């Protein structure tokens, strides 16, 4: 089978690499010619564990190809996956301009049957728009009878574990409206679902909604735990104990119950916003998700607040260190990262900042430039600092040398935004220690 994947970002490149690993001939297409040129030279545009090896191996084997031109490859392939970005519009709804651009290109150049699958996260009704856009272009070319199918195949991979997630998915959701499309998707996903991983076939609207509902549910769990953690702080309970106590209930489950300094990334914030906006456009008020958002906004400011309270507002001119900039470990993605909010607040308050992240320094630098000092390692970051903020729980931050740190820092204050340290250990080592929802 031959497929094209349009959009060679986190989702498109992982999808392309994984399908090619299973023997499918894959064209990864992107409008960003620099990205495509780099990929042809073996330079991977993102940090994702295991991705480089997979891409290089399959590129060398000739199963994975890179191109900027969908027009040229379109009539060679059986399926086109669209994995382009769907960033938030001004009102928070998903901007479909890239998705529809791809649809137009397909309609303008298609000469044979094809299955067009949307992998990007898109609101209910988008597949209909994709179909209408392609059909309109075919009609203009006098090819109104040319058959094609559309399908929805939302992606659930997690950055940092994307290859494993794609290779061994919890489930694959496919929204279809024809047997022909189902047959194609069955064949493509067979290698990934042999070990009883499930393919869930639905109608297209439900598949589109499943992705938003899943992300909204996960964001809700995070905001719920953050709200509980903040209350624990006030009443003197320990959220780590509370988490274990409630997680032992099978109906609740242990996963995704970690409080912290707010959710970020390229998905939860934009998908929650887009779902709220979809509802608003239809005259429905998503009250719960609005609360989820406002708890998250509050939470992104909580580390700064703890710092201000500790120094009774006397923070201008102080120096702080930040460990971790990516929105979560094992990725260089800093989109909507809590670190960005913390850095902005600290700069506005006149605080000097030294930062360190194992892989996300370049990405942060592209966004904020030289307003902070980029340290060469985690210990360099804490030189002369009045506080250390732990913002991303990279493994290398988990067991630092407290003795060395005590010597390097100006004042031994640690504000842990991910609750990775044991409070009594840290205090025994001579530090003041604050975390989220526990003493
Ligand atoms: N990143 C994730 O963890 C994740 C997980 C699941 C779903 N998603 C969804 O998948 C979609 C893509 O996300 P991403 O993080 O991979 O985005 P990304 O920004 O990393 O990549 C998108 C790519 O599409 C390219 N592009 C834009 N218009 C194009 C066009 N007309 N033709 C060819 N290429 C074009 C861009 O140049 C870019 O390289 C989004 O809808 C996102 O919500 C993302």
Coordinates of C-alpha atoms and ligand atoms in Angstrom, one line a residue:
X1 CA 0.0 0.0 0.0
X2 CA 1.1 3.6 -0.7
X3 CA 0.1 6.5 1.4
X4 CA 0.8 10.2 1.7
X5 CA 0.8 12.0 5.0
X6 CA 0.4 15.8 4.7
X7 CA 1.9 17.7 7.6
X8 CA 5.2 16.4 8.8
X9 CA 5.0 17.6 12.4
X10 CA 4.8 15.7 15.7
X11 CA 1.9 13.6 14.4
X12 CA 2.7 13.4 10.7
X13 CA 6.3 12.4 11.1
X14 CA 5.6 9.8 13.8
X15 CA 2.7 8.4 11.7
X16 CA 4.8 8.2 8.6
X17 CA 7.7 6.6 10.4
X18 CA 5.5 4.0 12.0
X19 CA 3.6 3.0 8.9
X20 CA 6.8 2.8 6.9
X21 CA 8.2 0.5 9.6
X22 CA 5.3 -1.9 8.9
X23 CA 6.2 -2.0 5.2
X24 CA 3.9 0.7 3.8
X25 CA 5.3 3.1 1.2
X26 CA 4.9 6.5 2.7
X27 CA 5.4 10.0 1.4
X28 CA 5.6 12.6 4.2
X29 CA 4.6 16.0 2.7
X30 CA 5.1 19.4 4.2
X31 CA 4.9 23.0 2.9
X32 CA 7.9 23.8 5.0
X33 CA 10.7 23.2 2.5
X34 CA 13.5 23.7 5.0
X35 CA 12.0 20.9 7.2
X36 CA 11.7 18.6 4.1
X37 CA 15.3 19.4 3.0
X38 CA 16.6 18.7 6.5
X39 CA 14.7 15.4 6.7
X40 CA 16.3 14.4 3.4
X41 CA 19.6 15.1 4.9
X42 CA 18.7 13.0 8.0
X43 CA 18.1 16.0 10.3
X44 CA 15.0 15.4 12.5
X45 CA 13.0 18.6 13.2
X46 CA 11.7 17.5 16.6
X47 CA 12.9 15.7 19.7
X48 CA 10.9 12.5 20.2
X49 CA 12.5 9.4 21.7
X50 CA 13.1 6.7 19.1
X51 CA 12.0 8.8 16.2
X52 CA 15.4 9.5 14.6
X53 CA 16.3 5.8 14.4
X54 CA 13.0 4.9 12.8
X55 CA 13.0 7.7 10.3
X56 CA 16.6 7.1 9.2
X57 CA 16.2 3.4 8.9
X58 CA 13.0 3.6 6.8
X59 CA 14.3 6.5 4.7
X60 CA 17.4 4.5 3.8
X61 CA 15.2 1.5 3.0
X62 CA 13.3 3.7 0.5
X63 CA 9.9 3.2 2.2
X64 CA 9.8 6.7 3.7
X65 CA 10.1 9.6 1.3
X66 CA 9.9 13.3 1.8
X67 CA 8.3 15.9 -0.5
X68 CA 6.9 19.4 -0.5
X69 CA 4.5 18.6 -3.4
X70 CA 1.3 16.7 -2.7
X71 CA 0.2 17.3 -6.3
X72 CA 2.9 15.2 -7.7
X73 CA 2.4 12.2 -5.5
X74 CA -1.4 12.3 -5.1
X75 CA -2.3 10.0 -7.9
X76 CA 0.3 7.5 -6.9
X77 CA -1.2 6.8 -3.4
X78 CA -4.2 4.9 -2.0
X79 CA -4.7 7.0 1.0
X80 CA -4.0 10.6 2.0
X81 CA -3.7 11.3 5.8
X82 CA -4.1 15.0 6.7
X83 CA -2.0 15.7 9.8
X84 CA -1.6 19.5 9.5
X85 CA -2.0 21.9 12.4
X86 CA -5.4 23.1 13.6
X87 CA -4.3 26.0 15.8
X88 CA -6.8 28.1 17.7
X89 CA -8.6 30.9 15.9
X90 CA -9.1 34.3 17.5
X91 CA -12.3 33.1 19.3
X92 CA -10.7 29.7 20.4
X93 CA -12.3 27.6 17.7
X94 CA -10.0 25.3 15.6
X95 CA -8.7 27.1 12.5
X96 CA -9.3 24.8 9.6
X97 CA -7.4 26.8 7.0
X98 CA -4.6 24.2 6.6
X99 CA -7.1 21.2 6.5
X100 CA -9.1 22.9 3.8
X101 CA -6.0 23.9 1.8
X102 CA -5.1 20.3 1.7
X103 CA -8.6 19.4 0.6
X104 CA -8.5 21.9 -2.2
X105 CA -5.2 20.6 -3.5
X106 CA -6.7 17.1 -3.5
X107 CA -9.8 18.2 -5.4
X108 CA -7.7 20.2 -7.9
X109 CA -5.4 17.3 -8.8
X110 CA -7.2 14.0 -8.2
X111 CA -7.7 11.6 -11.1
X112 CA -8.6 8.3 -9.4
X113 CA -10.3 6.9 -6.3
X114 CA -8.7 7.9 -3.0
X115 CA -9.4 7.7 0.7
X116 CA -8.9 11.0 2.5
X117 CA -8.3 10.6 6.2
X118 CA -8.2 13.5 8.7
X119 CA -5.8 12.7 11.5
X120 CA -5.6 16.3 12.8
X121 CA -7.9 17.2 15.7
X122 CA -10.9 18.8 14.1
X123 CA -14.4 19.8 15.2
X124 CA -17.5 17.7 14.4
X125 CA -18.6 18.5 10.8
X126 CA -15.1 18.9 9.4
X127 CA -15.1 15.7 7.3
X128 CA -18.3 17.0 5.7
X129 CA -16.4 20.3 4.9
X130 CA -13.4 18.3 3.5
X131 CA -15.8 16.2 1.3
X132 CA -17.6 19.4 0.1
X133 CA -14.3 21.2 -0.7
X134 CA -12.9 18.3 -2.7
X135 CA -16.1 17.8 -4.5
X136 CA -16.4 21.5 -5.4
X137 CA -12.9 21.4 -6.9
X138 CA -13.7 18.2 -8.8
X139 CA -16.9 19.8 -10.2
X140 CA -14.9 22.8 -11.4
X141 CA -12.7 20.3 -13.4
X142 CA -15.7 18.5 -14.8
X143 CA -14.8 15.4 -12.7
X144 CA -17.9 15.4 -10.5
X145 CA -18.3 11.6 -10.9
X146 CA -14.9 10.7 -9.6
X147 CA -15.3 8.5 -6.4
X148 CA -13.5 9.2 -3.2
X149 CA -14.1 8.6 0.5
X150 CA -13.4 10.6 3.6
X151 CA -12.7 9.2 7.0
X152 CA -11.7 10.5 10.5
X153 CA -8.9 8.9 12.4
X154 CA -8.0 11.1 15.3
X155 CA -4.6 10.6 16.8
X156 CA -4.0 9.8 20.5
X157 CA -0.2 9.6 20.7
X158 CA 1.5 11.4 23.6
X159 CA 4.6 13.4 22.8
X160 CA 7.5 11.8 24.6
X161 CA 6.0 8.3 24.1
X162 CA 4.7 8.8 20.6
X163 CA 6.4 5.8 18.9
X164 CA 5.2 3.3 21.6
X165 CA 1.7 4.9 21.5
X166 CA 1.5 4.6 17.8
X167 CA 2.9 1.1 17.6
X168 CA 0.9 -0.3 20.5
X169 CA -2.2 1.9 20.7
X170 CA -4.8 1.5 23.5
X171 CA -7.3 1.9 20.7
X172 CA -7.5 3.2 17.1
X173 CA -10.6 5.2 16.4
X174 CA -11.9 5.3 12.8
X175 CA -14.9 7.2 11.7
X176 CA -16.1 5.9 8.3
X177 CA -19.1 6.0 6.0
X178 CA -18.3 3.3 3.4
X179 CA -17.2 -0.4 3.4
X180 CA -14.5 0.5 1.0
X181 CA -13.0 2.9 3.4
X182 CA -13.3 0.4 6.3
X183 CA -11.4 -2.3 4.2
X184 CA -8.5 0.1 3.5
X185 CA -8.3 1.2 7.2
X186 CA -8.5 -2.4 8.3
X187 CA -5.5 -3.4 6.1
X188 CA -3.4 -0.4 7.2
X189 CA -4.0 -0.8 10.9
X190 CA -3.8 -4.6 11.0
X191 CA -0.1 -4.8 12.0
X192 CA -0.8 -2.4 14.9
X193 CA -3.8 -4.2 16.2
X194 CA -2.7 -7.9 16.0
X195 CA -2.3 -8.1 19.8
X196 CA -5.9 -7.4 20.4
X197 CA -5.5 -3.6 20.4
X198 CA -8.9 -2.5 19.3
X199 CA -10.0 -0.6 16.3
X200 CA -13.2 1.2 17.2
X201 CA -15.3 2.0 14.1
X202 CA -17.8 4.8 14.5
X203 CA -19.7 7.3 12.3
X204 CA -17.5 10.2 11.4
X205 CA -19.0 12.8 13.7
X206 CA -18.6 10.6 16.7
X207 CA -14.9 9.9 15.8
X208 CA -14.3 13.7 15.6
X209 CA -16.0 14.2 19.0
X210 CA -14.1 11.3 20.7
X211 CA -10.8 13.1 20.3
X212 CA -12.1 16.3 21.9
X213 CA -14.0 14.4 24.6
X214 CA -10.8 12.4 25.5
X215 CA -8.6 15.5 25.8
X216 CA -11.3 17.4 27.7
X217 CA -11.7 14.6 30.2
X218 CA -7.9 14.4 30.8
X219 CA -7.7 18.2 31.2
X220 CA -10.6 18.0 33.6
X221 CA -8.8 15.4 35.8
X222 CA -5.8 17.7 35.9
X223 CA -7.7 20.8 36.9
X224 CA -9.8 18.8 39.4
X225 CA -6.6 17.5 41.1
X226 CA -5.1 21.0 41.1
X227 CA -8.2 22.4 42.7
X228 CA -8.1 19.7 45.4
X229 CA -4.4 20.3 45.9
X230 CA -4.9 24.0 46.4
X231 CA -7.5 23.2 49.0
X232 CA -5.2 20.7 50.7
X233 CA -2.6 23.4 51.0
X234 CA -5.2 25.6 52.8
X235 CA -6.7 23.0 55.2
X236 CA -3.4 21.1 55.9
X237 CA -4.1 17.8 54.0
X238 CA -1.5 16.1 51.8
X239 CA -2.6 15.8 48.2
X240 CA -0.2 12.9 47.6
X241 CA -2.0 10.9 50.2
X242 CA -5.4 12.0 48.8
X243 CA -4.3 10.9 45.3
X244 CA -3.4 7.4 46.5
X245 CA -6.6 7.2 48.5
X246 CA -8.9 8.1 45.6
X247 CA -6.8 6.3 43.0
X248 CA -7.3 3.0 44.7
X249 CA -10.9 3.1 43.8
X250 CA -11.2 1.2 40.4
X251 CA -13.9 3.6 39.3
X252 CA -11.4 6.5 39.5
X253 CA -8.1 4.7 38.7
X254 CA -4.6 5.7 39.5
X255 CA -3.6 7.5 36.3
X256 CA -3.7 11.2 35.5
X257 CA -4.2 12.3 39.1
X258 CA -1.1 14.3 39.5
X259 CA -1.4 17.9 40.6
X260 CA 1.1 20.4 39.2
X261 CA 1.6 23.9 37.8
X262 CA -1.0 23.6 35.1
X263 CA -1.4 21.7 31.8
X264 CA 0.1 23.0 28.6
X265 CA 1.2 21.6 25.3
X266 CA -0.2 21.8 21.8
X267 CA -3.3 19.9 22.6
X268 CA -5.2 20.2 25.9
X269 CA -5.4 24.1 26.0
X270 CA -6.4 24.4 22.3
X271 CA -8.8 21.4 22.3
X272 CA -10.6 22.5 25.5
X273 CA -11.0 26.0 24.0
X274 CA -12.2 24.6 20.6
X275 CA -14.8 22.3 22.3
X276 CA -16.1 25.2 24.4
X277 CA -16.4 27.3 21.2
X278 CA -18.1 24.5 19.2
X279 CA -20.7 24.4 22.0
X280 CA -21.0 28.2 22.1
X281 CA -21.6 28.3 18.3
X282 CA -24.5 25.9 18.8
X283 CA -25.9 27.9 21.7
X284 CA -24.8 25.5 24.4
X285 CA -22.7 26.6 27.5
X286 CA -19.9 24.2 28.5
X287 CA -19.9 25.2 32.1
X288 CA -17.6 22.5 33.4
X289 CA -14.9 23.0 30.7
X290 CA -14.9 26.8 31.3
X291 CA -14.1 26.0 34.9
X292 CA -11.4 23.5 33.9
X293 CA -9.8 26.4 31.9
X294 CA -10.0 28.9 34.6
X295 CA -8.5 26.5 37.2
X296 CA -5.6 25.9 34.7
X297 CA -5.0 29.6 34.2
X298 CA -4.8 30.1 38.0
X299 CA -2.5 27.1 38.4
X300 CA 0.0 28.4 35.9
X301 CA 0.6 31.3 38.2
X302 CA 0.8 29.4 41.4
X303 CA 4.6 28.9 41.5
X304 CA 5.1 32.6 41.1
X305 CA 2.6 33.3 43.9
X306 CA 4.4 31.0 46.3
X307 CA 7.7 32.8 45.5
X308 CA 6.2 36.2 46.0
X309 CA 4.6 35.1 49.3
X310 CA 7.8 33.6 50.6
X311 CA 9.7 36.8 50.1
X312 CA 6.8 39.0 51.2
X313 CA 6.7 40.7 47.8
X314 CA 10.4 41.7 47.9
X315 CA 11.5 39.9 44.7
X316 CA 12.8 42.6 42.3
X317 CA 16.5 42.1 41.6
X318 CA 16.6 38.6 42.9
X319 CA 17.9 35.7 40.8
X320 CA 16.0 32.5 40.3
X321 CA 16.7 29.2 38.5
X322 CA 14.2 27.2 36.5
X323 CA 14.6 23.5 35.9
X324 CA 12.5 22.3 33.0
X325 CA 11.0 24.4 30.2
X326 CA 9.2 21.8 28.0
X327 CA 5.5 21.4 28.8
X328 CA 6.3 17.9 29.9
X329 CA 9.4 15.6 30.0
X330 CA 10.8 13.8 27.0
X331 CA 9.7 16.4 24.5
X332 CA 11.1 19.7 23.2
X333 CA 7.6 21.1 22.8
X334 CA 7.1 24.4 24.7
X335 CA 3.7 25.3 23.2
X336 CA 1.5 26.7 26.1
X337 CA 4.2 25.5 28.6
X338 CA 3.7 26.6 32.2
X339 CA 7.4 27.7 32.1
X340 CA 6.4 30.5 29.7
X341 CA 3.9 32.0 32.1
X342 CA 6.3 31.8 35.0
X343 CA 9.1 33.5 33.0
X344 CA 6.8 36.3 31.9
X345 CA 5.6 37.0 35.5
X346 CA 9.2 36.9 36.8
X347 CA 10.5 39.3 34.1
X348 CA 7.6 41.7 34.7
X349 CA 8.6 41.7 38.4
X350 CA 12.3 42.5 37.7
X351 CA 13.7 39.0 38.6
X352 CA 16.8 37.6 36.9
X353 CA 16.3 34.2 35.5
X354 CA 18.7 31.3 34.8
X355 CA 17.1 28.3 33.0
X356 CA 18.0 24.8 32.1
X357 CA 16.2 22.0 30.1
X358 CA 17.8 18.9 28.6
X359 CA 16.2 19.4 25.2
X360 CA 13.9 22.4 25.0
X361 CA 16.4 25.3 25.4
X362 CA 16.4 26.1 21.6
X363 CA 12.6 26.0 21.4
X364 CA 12.3 28.5 24.3
X365 CA 15.0 30.7 22.9
X366 CA 13.1 30.9 19.6
X367 CA 10.1 32.3 21.5
X368 CA 11.6 34.5 24.2
X369 CA 15.2 35.3 23.0
X370 CA 17.8 36.4 25.4
X371 CA 15.6 37.7 28.3
X372 CA 16.9 34.8 30.5
X373 CA 20.3 33.2 30.9
X374 CA 20.6 29.8 29.3
X375 CA 22.6 27.6 31.7
X376 CA 24.9 24.8 30.5
X377 CA 23.6 22.3 33.0
X378 CA 21.2 22.0 36.0
X379 CA 23.9 23.1 38.5
X380 CA 25.0 26.0 36.4
X381 CA 21.4 27.2 36.4
X382 CA 21.3 27.5 40.2
X383 CA 24.4 29.7 40.6
X384 CA 23.6 32.5 43.1
X385 CA 19.9 31.8 43.0
X386 CA 17.4 32.9 45.6
X387 CA 15.0 30.1 44.6
X388 CA 14.8 27.1 42.3
X389 CA 11.6 26.4 40.5
X390 CA 11.1 22.8 39.3
X391 CA 8.7 23.1 36.4
X392 CA 9.2 20.0 34.2
X393 CA 9.9 16.6 35.9
X394 CA 12.8 15.3 33.7
X395 CA 14.4 12.2 35.3
X396 CA 17.7 13.9 35.7
X397 CA 16.2 16.4 38.2
X398 CA 14.9 13.7 40.5
X399 CA 18.0 12.9 42.5
X400 CA 20.2 16.0 42.6
X401 CA 23.1 16.4 45.0
X402 CA 21.6 18.5 47.8
X403 CA 25.1 19.1 49.2
X404 CA 26.4 20.6 45.9
X405 CA 23.2 22.6 45.5
X406 CA 23.4 24.1 49.0
X407 CA 26.9 25.4 48.1
X408 CA 25.9 26.8 44.8
X409 CA 22.6 28.5 45.6
X410 CA 22.5 31.8 47.4
X411 CA 19.4 30.9 49.3
X412 CA 18.2 27.3 49.7
X413 CA 14.6 27.7 48.6
X414 CA 12.9 25.0 46.3
X415 CA 9.5 25.5 44.8
X416 CA 8.5 22.2 43.2
X417 CA 5.8 22.5 40.6
X418 CA 5.6 18.7 40.0
X419 CA 5.8 17.2 43.6
X420 CA 8.8 15.1 42.6
X421 CA 10.8 15.5 45.9
X422 CA 10.2 14.1 49.3
X423 CA 9.6 17.1 51.5
X424 CA 11.3 15.7 54.6
X425 CA 14.4 14.7 52.7
X426 CA 14.7 18.1 51.2
X427 CA 14.2 19.9 54.5
X428 CA 16.6 17.6 56.2
X429 CA 19.2 18.6 53.6
X430 CA 18.7 22.2 54.8
X431 CA 16.3 23.6 52.2
X432 CA 13.0 25.4 52.5
X433 CA 10.6 23.4 50.4
X434 CA 7.2 24.2 48.8
X435 CA 5.2 22.0 46.5
X436 CA 1.7 21.7 45.3
X437 CA -0.9 20.6 47.8
X438 CA 1.4 19.1 50.5
X439 CA 3.4 20.3 53.4
Ligands
LIG1 N1 1.3 17.0 19.0 C1 0.5 16.1 19.5 O1 0.9 15.5 20.6 C2 -0.8 15.7 18.9 C3 -1.4 14.5 19.4 C4 -2.7 14.2 18.8 C5 -3.2 15.0 17.8 N2 -2.6 16.1 17.4 C6 -3.2 17.0 16.4 O2 -2.6 16.7 15.2 C7 -2.5 17.9 14.4 C8 -1.1 18.2 14.0 O3 -0.4 18.4 15.2 P1 1.2 18.5 15.3 O4 1.6 18.7 16.8 O5 1.8 17.4 14.6 O6 1.4 19.9 14.5 P2 2.8 20.5 14.0 O7 2.6 22.0 14.0 O8 4.0 19.9 14.7 O9 2.9 20.0 12.4 C9 2.0 20.5 11.5 C10 2.7 20.5 10.2 O10 1.8 20.7 9.1 C11 2.5 21.5 8.1 N3 1.5 22.1 7.2 C12 0.6 23.1 7.4 N4 -0.1 23.3 6.3 C13 0.3 22.4 5.4 C14 -0.1 22.1 4.0 N5 -1.1 22.8 3.4 N6 0.5 21.2 3.4 C15 1.5 20.4 4.0 N7 1.9 20.7 5.2 C16 1.3 21.6 5.9 C17 3.3 22.5 8.9 O11 4.3 23.0 8.2 C18 3.8 21.6 10.1 O12 5.0 21.0 9.8 C19 -3.2 19.0 15.2 O13 -4.6 19.0 14.8 C20 -3.1 18.4 16.6 O14 -4.1 18.9 17.4 C21 -1.4 16.5 18.0

